[in-house]
Amino acid sequence: MQPPIFFVEPHLLGTLDATEGTHLVRDLLLGEARRLGVPIHRVVISLNITVADGGIDAKVEATPAASSLLIQGESHFQIKTGESFKPW
């Protein structure tokens, strides 16, 4: 069976650099916003990854009516990439 069109192979995530990771998260958040009918101007993500931002790399203001990775109100995201990042 073929994976869904927006499927990301988990082993490939560790190979992304900061720019590629930011682009991937941007595309996923925009796709989720469109799926839920959230105006895309409510998705805020900077591709200027070298500016200090206090840890928030993306923000979505939404009131999702369906099951989603977004919550009612604001969802904030911090993007980390590469194999050196160890969340534990």
PDB file of N, CA and C in Angstrom:
ATOM      1  N   MET A   1       0.839  -1.183   0.000  1.00  0.00           N
ATOM      2  CA  MET A   1       0.000   0.000   0.000  1.00  0.00           C
ATOM      3  C   MET A   1       0.884   1.247   0.000  1.00  0.00           C
ATOM      4  N   GLN A   2       0.501   2.220  -0.778  1.00  0.00           N
ATOM      5  CA  GLN A   2       1.227   3.480  -0.887  1.00  0.00           C
ATOM      6  C   GLN A   2       0.951   4.348   0.345  1.00  0.00           C
ATOM      7  N   PRO A   3       1.969   5.061   0.854  1.00  0.00           N
ATOM      8  CA  PRO A   3       1.723   5.991   1.969  1.00  0.00           C
ATOM      9  C   PRO A   3       0.908   7.191   1.476  1.00  0.00           C
ATOM     10  N   PRO A   4       0.235   7.884   2.391  1.00  0.00           N
ATOM     11  CA  PRO A   4      -0.509   9.086   1.997  1.00  0.00           C
ATOM     12  C   PRO A   4       0.413  10.111   1.350  1.00  0.00           C
ATOM     13  N   ILE A   5      -0.146  10.998   0.576  1.00  0.00           N
ATOM     14  CA  ILE A   5       0.636  11.978  -0.178  1.00  0.00           C
ATOM     15  C   ILE A   5       1.459  12.880   0.744  1.00  0.00           C
ATOM     16  N   PHE A   6       0.985  13.156   1.955  1.00  0.00           N
ATOM     17  CA  PHE A   6       1.703  14.041   2.867  1.00  0.00           C
ATOM     18  C   PHE A   6       2.475  13.271   3.931  1.00  0.00           C
ATOM     19  N   PHE A   7       2.780  12.030   3.667  1.00  0.00           N
ATOM     20  CA  PHE A   7       3.511  11.186   4.598  1.00  0.00           C
ATOM     21  C   PHE A   7       4.985  11.564   4.603  1.00  0.00           C
ATOM     22  N   VAL A   8       5.577  11.610   5.789  1.00  0.00           N
ATOM     23  CA  VAL A   8       7.002  11.901   5.924  1.00  0.00           C
ATOM     24  C   VAL A   8       7.655  10.681   6.553  1.00  0.00           C
ATOM     25  N   GLU A   9       8.660  10.130   5.895  1.00  0.00           N
ATOM     26  CA  GLU A   9       9.384   8.983   6.438  1.00  0.00           C
ATOM     27  C   GLU A   9      10.110   9.422   7.712  1.00  0.00           C
ATOM     28  N   PRO A  10       9.811   8.796   8.859  1.00  0.00           N
ATOM     29  CA  PRO A  10      10.425   9.225  10.123  1.00  0.00           C
ATOM     30  C   PRO A  10      11.953   9.245  10.091  1.00  0.00           C
ATOM     31  N   HIS A  11      12.588   8.289   9.434  1.00  0.00           N
ATOM     32  CA  HIS A  11      14.057   8.259   9.424  1.00  0.00           C
ATOM     33  C   HIS A  11      14.651   9.440   8.660  1.00  0.00           C
ATOM     34  N   LEU A  12      13.871  10.076   7.799  1.00  0.00           N
ATOM     35  CA  LEU A  12      14.364  11.228   7.045  1.00  0.00           C
ATOM     36  C   LEU A  12      14.364  12.519   7.876  1.00  0.00           C
ATOM     37  N   LEU A  13      13.561  12.561   8.925  1.00  0.00           N
ATOM     38  CA  LEU A  13      13.482  13.783   9.729  1.00  0.00           C
ATOM     39  C   LEU A  13      14.828  14.160  10.334  1.00  0.00           C
ATOM     40  N   GLY A  14      15.612  13.174  10.736  1.00  0.00           N
ATOM     41  CA  GLY A  14      16.913  13.448  11.329  1.00  0.00           C
ATOM     42  C   GLY A  14      17.931  13.988  10.352  1.00  0.00           C
ATOM     43  N   THR A  15      17.642  13.907   9.066  1.00  0.00           N
ATOM     44  CA  THR A  15      18.584  14.392   8.065  1.00  0.00           C
ATOM     45  C   THR A  15      18.322  15.844   7.661  1.00  0.00           C
ATOM     46  N   LEU A  16      17.229  16.427   8.135  1.00  0.00           N
ATOM     47  CA  LEU A  16      16.878  17.791   7.747  1.00  0.00           C
ATOM     48  C   LEU A  16      17.738  18.804   8.482  1.00  0.00           C
ATOM     49  N   ASP A  17      18.140  19.847   7.773  1.00  0.00           N
ATOM     50  CA  ASP A  17      18.806  20.959   8.461  1.00  0.00           C
ATOM     51  C   ASP A  17      17.726  21.933   8.937  1.00  0.00           C
ATOM     52  N   ALA A  18      18.125  23.006   9.591  1.00  0.00           N
ATOM     53  CA  ALA A  18      17.164  23.937  10.185  1.00  0.00           C
ATOM     54  C   ALA A  18      16.228  24.554   9.142  1.00  0.00           C
ATOM     55  N   THR A  19      16.751  24.916   7.992  1.00  0.00           N
ATOM     56  CA  THR A  19      15.915  25.514   6.943  1.00  0.00           C
ATOM     57  C   THR A  19      14.916  24.502   6.406  1.00  0.00           C
ATOM     58  N   GLU A  20      15.379  23.297   6.110  1.00  0.00           N
ATOM     59  CA  GLU A  20      14.485  22.257   5.583  1.00  0.00           C
ATOM     60  C   GLU A  20      13.411  21.889   6.605  1.00  0.00           C
ATOM     61  N   GLY A  21      13.789  21.795   7.873  1.00  0.00           N
ATOM     62  CA  GLY A  21      12.827  21.480   8.916  1.00  0.00           C
ATOM     63  C   GLY A  21      11.767  22.553   9.055  1.00  0.00           C
ATOM     64  N   THR A  22      12.185  23.801   8.969  1.00  0.00           N
ATOM     65  CA  THR A  22      11.248  24.921   9.059  1.00  0.00           C
ATOM     66  C   THR A  22      10.286  24.906   7.879  1.00  0.00           C
ATOM     67  N   HIS A  23      10.785  24.630   6.693  1.00  0.00           N
ATOM     68  CA  HIS A  23       9.918  24.541   5.506  1.00  0.00           C
ATOM     69  C   HIS A  23       8.915  23.398   5.656  1.00  0.00           C
ATOM     70  N   LEU A  24       9.364  22.260   6.175  1.00  0.00           N
ATOM     71  CA  LEU A  24       8.468  21.121   6.359  1.00  0.00           C
ATOM     72  C   LEU A  24       7.359  21.461   7.345  1.00  0.00           C
ATOM     73  N   VAL A  25       7.708  22.029   8.490  1.00  0.00           N
ATOM     74  CA  VAL A  25       6.699  22.381   9.487  1.00  0.00           C
ATOM     75  C   VAL A  25       5.755  23.444   8.931  1.00  0.00           C
ATOM     76  N   ARG A  26       6.286  24.406   8.205  1.00  0.00           N
ATOM     77  CA  ARG A  26       5.427  25.428   7.577  1.00  0.00           C
ATOM     78  C   ARG A  26       4.405  24.779   6.654  1.00  0.00           C
ATOM     79  N   ASP A  27       4.859  23.884   5.799  1.00  0.00           N
ATOM     80  CA  ASP A  27       3.951  23.228   4.861  1.00  0.00           C
ATOM     81  C   ASP A  27       2.898  22.391   5.580  1.00  0.00           C
ATOM     82  N   LEU A  28       3.306  21.681   6.635  1.00  0.00           N
ATOM     83  CA  LEU A  28       2.353  20.875   7.399  1.00  0.00           C
ATOM     84  C   LEU A  28       1.318  21.748   8.103  1.00  0.00           C
ATOM     85  N   LEU A  29       1.762  22.863   8.701  1.00  0.00           N
ATOM     86  CA  LEU A  29       0.823  23.748   9.388  1.00  0.00           C
ATOM     87  C   LEU A  29      -0.130  24.442   8.410  1.00  0.00           C
ATOM     88  N   LEU A  30       0.389  24.852   7.272  1.00  0.00           N
ATOM     89  CA  LEU A  30      -0.491  25.469   6.267  1.00  0.00           C
ATOM     90  C   LEU A  30      -1.503  24.460   5.734  1.00  0.00           C
ATOM     91  N   GLY A  31      -1.054  23.230   5.515  1.00  0.00           N
ATOM     92  CA  GLY A  31      -1.970  22.188   5.055  1.00  0.00           C
ATOM     93  C   GLY A  31      -3.048  21.897   6.085  1.00  0.00           C
ATOM     94  N   GLU A  32      -2.671  21.834   7.347  1.00  0.00           N
ATOM     95  CA  GLU A  32      -3.639  21.585   8.417  1.00  0.00           C
ATOM     96  C   GLU A  32      -4.618  22.750   8.537  1.00  0.00           C
ATOM     97  N   ALA A  33      -4.116  23.961   8.406  1.00  0.00           N
ATOM     98  CA  ALA A  33      -4.999  25.132   8.461  1.00  0.00           C
ATOM     99  C   ALA A  33      -6.009  25.092   7.313  1.00  0.00           C
ATOM    100  N   ARG A  34      -5.545  24.786   6.132  1.00  0.00           N
ATOM    101  CA  ARG A  34      -6.460  24.709   4.984  1.00  0.00           C
ATOM    102  C   ARG A  34      -7.486  23.604   5.174  1.00  0.00           C
ATOM    103  N   ARG A  35      -7.042  22.457   5.701  1.00  0.00           N
ATOM    104  CA  ARG A  35      -7.958  21.333   5.923  1.00  0.00           C
ATOM    105  C   ARG A  35      -9.069  21.711   6.889  1.00  0.00           C
ATOM    106  N   LEU A  36      -8.720  22.508   7.897  1.00  0.00           N
ATOM    107  CA  LEU A  36      -9.692  22.891   8.920  1.00  0.00           C
ATOM    108  C   LEU A  36     -10.474  24.151   8.577  1.00  0.00           C
ATOM    109  N   GLY A  37     -10.117  24.805   7.479  1.00  0.00           N
ATOM    110  CA  GLY A  37     -10.792  26.044   7.114  1.00  0.00           C
ATOM    111  C   GLY A  37     -10.307  27.246   7.911  1.00  0.00           C
ATOM    112  N   VAL A  38      -9.110  27.128   8.492  1.00  0.00           N
ATOM    113  CA  VAL A  38      -8.517  28.241   9.234  1.00  0.00           C
ATOM    114  C   VAL A  38      -7.832  29.160   8.229  1.00  0.00           C
ATOM    115  N   PRO A  39      -8.103  30.455   8.257  1.00  0.00           N
ATOM    116  CA  PRO A  39      -7.437  31.363   7.317  1.00  0.00           C
ATOM    117  C   PRO A  39      -5.917  31.261   7.449  1.00  0.00           C
ATOM    118  N   ILE A  40      -5.233  31.189   6.319  1.00  0.00           N
ATOM    119  CA  ILE A  40      -3.791  30.966   6.374  1.00  0.00           C
ATOM    120  C   ILE A  40      -3.030  32.143   6.977  1.00  0.00           C
ATOM    121  N   HIS A  41      -3.651  33.324   7.047  1.00  0.00           N
ATOM    122  CA  HIS A  41      -2.968  34.435   7.709  1.00  0.00           C
ATOM    123  C   HIS A  41      -2.889  34.219   9.223  1.00  0.00           C
ATOM    124  N   ARG A  42      -3.561  33.199   9.735  1.00  0.00           N
ATOM    125  CA  ARG A  42      -3.486  32.849  11.163  1.00  0.00           C
ATOM    126  C   ARG A  42      -2.300  31.929  11.465  1.00  0.00           C
ATOM    127  N   VAL A  43      -1.595  31.514  10.411  1.00  0.00           N
ATOM    128  CA  VAL A  43      -0.389  30.700  10.573  1.00  0.00           C
ATOM    129  C   VAL A  43       0.808  31.632  10.456  1.00  0.00           C
ATOM    130  N   VAL A  44       1.577  31.752  11.522  1.00  0.00           N
ATOM    131  CA  VAL A  44       2.726  32.658  11.542  1.00  0.00           C
ATOM    132  C   VAL A  44       3.972  31.821  11.773  1.00  0.00           C
ATOM    133  N   ILE A  45       4.849  31.825  10.789  1.00  0.00           N
ATOM    134  CA  ILE A  45       6.108  31.097  10.907  1.00  0.00           C
ATOM    135  C   ILE A  45       7.171  31.879  10.143  1.00  0.00           C
ATOM    136  N   SER A  46       8.271  32.127  10.810  1.00  0.00           N
ATOM    137  CA  SER A  46       9.344  32.883  10.181  1.00  0.00           C
ATOM    138  C   SER A  46      10.352  31.931   9.566  1.00  0.00           C
ATOM    139  N   LEU A  47      10.765  32.240   8.363  1.00  0.00           N
ATOM    140  CA  LEU A  47      11.830  31.468   7.728  1.00  0.00           C
ATOM    141  C   LEU A  47      13.193  32.076   8.027  1.00  0.00           C
ATOM    142  N   ASN A  48      13.211  33.158   8.807  1.00  0.00           N
ATOM    143  CA  ASN A  48      14.459  33.776   9.240  1.00  0.00           C
ATOM    144  C   ASN A  48      14.889  33.075  10.530  1.00  0.00           C
ATOM    145  N   ILE A  49      15.593  31.965  10.384  1.00  0.00           N
ATOM    146  CA  ILE A  49      15.855  31.062  11.506  1.00  0.00           C
ATOM    147  C   ILE A  49      17.022  31.490  12.389  1.00  0.00           C
ATOM    148  N   THR A  50      17.723  32.560  12.037  1.00  0.00           N
ATOM    149  CA  THR A  50      18.881  32.979  12.824  1.00  0.00           C
ATOM    150  C   THR A  50      18.555  34.088  13.816  1.00  0.00           C
ATOM    151  N   VAL A  51      17.307  34.547  13.843  1.00  0.00           N
ATOM    152  CA  VAL A  51      16.905  35.628  14.737  1.00  0.00           C
ATOM    153  C   VAL A  51      16.406  35.039  16.051  1.00  0.00           C
ATOM    154  N   ALA A  52      16.834  35.604  17.168  1.00  0.00           N
ATOM    155  CA  ALA A  52      16.350  35.158  18.473  1.00  0.00           C
ATOM    156  C   ALA A  52      14.840  35.412  18.558  1.00  0.00           C
ATOM    157  N   ASP A  53      14.104  34.368  18.935  1.00  0.00           N
ATOM    158  CA  ASP A  53      12.648  34.485  18.941  1.00  0.00           C
ATOM    159  C   ASP A  53      12.021  34.017  20.244  1.00  0.00           C
ATOM    160  N   GLY A  54      12.828  33.776  21.259  1.00  0.00           N
ATOM    161  CA  GLY A  54      12.288  33.346  22.540  1.00  0.00           C
ATOM    162  C   GLY A  54      11.815  31.911  22.551  1.00  0.00           C
ATOM    163  N   GLY A  55      12.202  31.139  21.560  1.00  0.00           N
ATOM    164  CA  GLY A  55      11.853  29.723  21.536  1.00  0.00           C
ATOM    165  C   GLY A  55      10.627  29.373  20.724  1.00  0.00           C
ATOM    166  N   ILE A  56       9.844  30.349  20.315  1.00  0.00           N
ATOM    167  CA  ILE A  56       8.656  30.059  19.506  1.00  0.00           C
ATOM    168  C   ILE A  56       8.994  30.313  18.048  1.00  0.00           C
ATOM    169  N   ASP A  57       8.920  29.245  17.249  1.00  0.00           N
ATOM    170  CA  ASP A  57       9.257  29.353  15.829  1.00  0.00           C
ATOM    171  C   ASP A  57       8.023  29.461  14.945  1.00  0.00           C
ATOM    172  N   ALA A  58       6.879  29.003  15.453  1.00  0.00           N
ATOM    173  CA  ALA A  58       5.642  29.063  14.677  1.00  0.00           C
ATOM    174  C   ALA A  58       4.470  29.209  15.631  1.00  0.00           C
ATOM    175  N   LYS A  59       3.423  29.866  15.135  1.00  0.00           N
ATOM    176  CA  LYS A  59       2.212  30.069  15.930  1.00  0.00           C
ATOM    177  C   LYS A  59       1.009  29.952  15.009  1.00  0.00           C
ATOM    178  N   VAL A  60      -0.033  29.301  15.500  1.00  0.00           N
ATOM    179  CA  VAL A  60      -1.280  29.203  14.752  1.00  0.00           C
ATOM    180  C   VAL A  60      -2.409  29.606  15.681  1.00  0.00           C
ATOM    181  N   GLU A  61      -3.208  30.564  15.237  1.00  0.00           N
ATOM    182  CA  GLU A  61      -4.412  30.958  15.965  1.00  0.00           C
ATOM    183  C   GLU A  61      -5.577  30.278  15.280  1.00  0.00           C
ATOM    184  N   ALA A  62      -6.262  29.379  16.013  1.00  0.00           N
ATOM    185  CA  ALA A  62      -7.308  28.597  15.364  1.00  0.00           C
ATOM    186  C   ALA A  62      -8.411  28.224  16.334  1.00  0.00           C
ATOM    187  N   THR A  63      -9.535  27.901  15.773  1.00  0.00           N
ATOM    188  CA  THR A  63     -10.640  27.305  16.494  1.00  0.00           C
ATOM    189  C   THR A  63     -11.037  26.069  15.706  1.00  0.00           C
ATOM    190  N   PRO A  64     -10.242  25.016  15.801  1.00  0.00           N
ATOM    191  CA  PRO A  64     -10.521  23.839  14.987  1.00  0.00           C
ATOM    192  C   PRO A  64     -11.833  23.175  15.392  1.00  0.00           C
ATOM    193  N   ALA A  65     -12.601  22.785  14.390  1.00  0.00           N
ATOM    194  CA  ALA A  65     -13.868  22.101  14.633  1.00  0.00           C
ATOM    195  C   ALA A  65     -13.695  20.595  14.515  1.00  0.00           C
ATOM    196  N   ALA A  66     -12.531  20.150  14.118  1.00  0.00           N
ATOM    197  CA  ALA A  66     -12.283  18.718  13.916  1.00  0.00           C
ATOM    198  C   ALA A  66     -11.053  18.303  14.700  1.00  0.00           C
ATOM    199  N   SER A  67     -10.832  17.011  14.745  1.00  0.00           N
ATOM    200  CA  SER A  67      -9.629  16.491  15.382  1.00  0.00           C
ATOM    201  C   SER A  67      -8.410  17.049  14.657  1.00  0.00           C
ATOM    202  N   SER A  68      -7.455  17.552  15.422  1.00  0.00           N
ATOM    203  CA  SER A  68      -6.339  18.247  14.804  1.00  0.00           C
ATOM    204  C   SER A  68      -5.159  18.300  15.753  1.00  0.00           C
ATOM    205  N   LEU A  69      -3.991  18.588  15.191  1.00  0.00           N
ATOM    206  CA  LEU A  69      -2.829  18.841  16.033  1.00  0.00           C
ATOM    207  C   LEU A  69      -2.887  20.255  16.594  1.00  0.00           C
ATOM    208  N   LEU A  70      -3.817  21.051  16.098  1.00  0.00           N
ATOM    209  CA  LEU A  70      -4.002  22.416  16.597  1.00  0.00           C
ATOM    210  C   LEU A  70      -5.045  22.411  17.700  1.00  0.00           C
ATOM    211  N   ILE A  71      -4.866  23.273  18.675  1.00  0.00           N
ATOM    212  CA  ILE A  71      -5.829  23.386  19.763  1.00  0.00           C
ATOM    213  C   ILE A  71      -6.619  24.677  19.609  1.00  0.00           C
ATOM    214  N   GLN A  72      -7.700  24.773  20.350  1.00  0.00           N
ATOM    215  CA  GLN A  72      -8.476  26.009  20.330  1.00  0.00           C
ATOM    216  C   GLN A  72      -7.632  27.111  20.950  1.00  0.00           C
ATOM    217  N   GLY A  73      -7.611  28.244  20.298  1.00  0.00           N
ATOM    218  CA  GLY A  73      -6.776  29.355  20.752  1.00  0.00           C
ATOM    219  C   GLY A  73      -5.484  29.371  19.967  1.00  0.00           C
ATOM    220  N   GLU A  74      -4.366  29.478  20.670  1.00  0.00           N
ATOM    221  CA  GLU A  74      -3.069  29.536  19.996  1.00  0.00           C
ATOM    222  C   GLU A  74      -2.283  28.254  20.228  1.00  0.00           C
ATOM    223  N   SER A  75      -1.693  27.755  19.163  1.00  0.00           N
ATOM    224  CA  SER A  75      -0.750  26.641  19.244  1.00  0.00           C
ATOM    225  C   SER A  75       0.624  27.205  18.924  1.00  0.00           C
ATOM    226  N   HIS A  76       1.606  26.902  19.762  1.00  0.00           N
ATOM    227  CA  HIS A  76       2.976  27.372  19.545  1.00  0.00           C
ATOM    228  C   HIS A  76       3.876  26.177  19.278  1.00  0.00           C
ATOM    229  N   PHE A  77       4.856  26.376  18.417  1.00  0.00           N
ATOM    230  CA  PHE A  77       5.750  25.296  18.031  1.00  0.00           C
ATOM    231  C   PHE A  77       7.196  25.765  18.095  1.00  0.00           C
ATOM    232  N   GLN A  78       8.051  24.881  18.568  1.00  0.00           N
ATOM    233  CA  GLN A  78       9.489  25.104  18.518  1.00  0.00           C
ATOM    234  C   GLN A  78      10.048  24.034  17.590  1.00  0.00           C
ATOM    235  N   ILE A  79      10.844  24.428  16.631  1.00  0.00           N
ATOM    236  CA  ILE A  79      11.350  23.516  15.609  1.00  0.00           C
ATOM    237  C   ILE A  79      12.818  23.219  15.888  1.00  0.00           C
ATOM    238  N   LYS A  80      13.118  21.949  16.018  1.00  0.00           N
ATOM    239  CA  LYS A  80      14.498  21.488  16.205  1.00  0.00           C
ATOM    240  C   LYS A  80      14.780  20.442  15.144  1.00  0.00           C
ATOM    241  N   THR A  81      15.984  20.434  14.612  1.00  0.00           N
ATOM    242  CA  THR A  81      16.332  19.492  13.555  1.00  0.00           C
ATOM    243  C   THR A  81      17.693  18.861  13.806  1.00  0.00           C
ATOM    244  N   GLY A  82      17.967  17.846  13.046  1.00  0.00           N
ATOM    245  CA  GLY A  82      19.288  17.217  13.079  1.00  0.00           C
ATOM    246  C   GLY A  82      19.389  16.118  14.110  1.00  0.00           C
ATOM    247  N   GLU A  83      20.401  15.307  13.953  1.00  0.00           N
ATOM    248  CA  GLU A  83      20.589  14.169  14.849  1.00  0.00           C
ATOM    249  C   GLU A  83      21.171  14.572  16.198  1.00  0.00           C
ATOM    250  N   SER A  84      21.735  15.773  16.306  1.00  0.00           N
ATOM    251  CA  SER A  84      22.333  16.194  17.573  1.00  0.00           C
ATOM    252  C   SER A  84      21.270  16.603  18.591  1.00  0.00           C
ATOM    253  N   PHE A  85      20.052  16.894  18.133  1.00  0.00           N
ATOM    254  CA  PHE A  85      18.974  17.277  19.044  1.00  0.00           C
ATOM    255  C   PHE A  85      18.466  16.039  19.775  1.00  0.00           C
ATOM    256  N   LYS A  86      18.518  16.076  21.083  1.00  0.00           N
ATOM    257  CA  LYS A  86      18.065  14.963  21.925  1.00  0.00           C
ATOM    258  C   LYS A  86      17.008  15.505  22.888  1.00  0.00           C
ATOM    259  N   PRO A  87      15.724  15.290  22.616  1.00  0.00           N
ATOM    260  CA  PRO A  87      14.674  15.862  23.467  1.00  0.00           C
ATOM    261  C   PRO A  87      14.622  15.272  24.860  1.00  0.00           C
ATOM    262  N   TRP A  88      15.252  14.157  25.086  1.00  0.00           N
ATOM    263  CA  TRP A  88      15.226  13.548  26.403  1.00  0.00           C
ATOM    264  C   TRP A  88      16.359  14.041  27.225  1.00  0.00           C
TER     265      TRP A  88
END
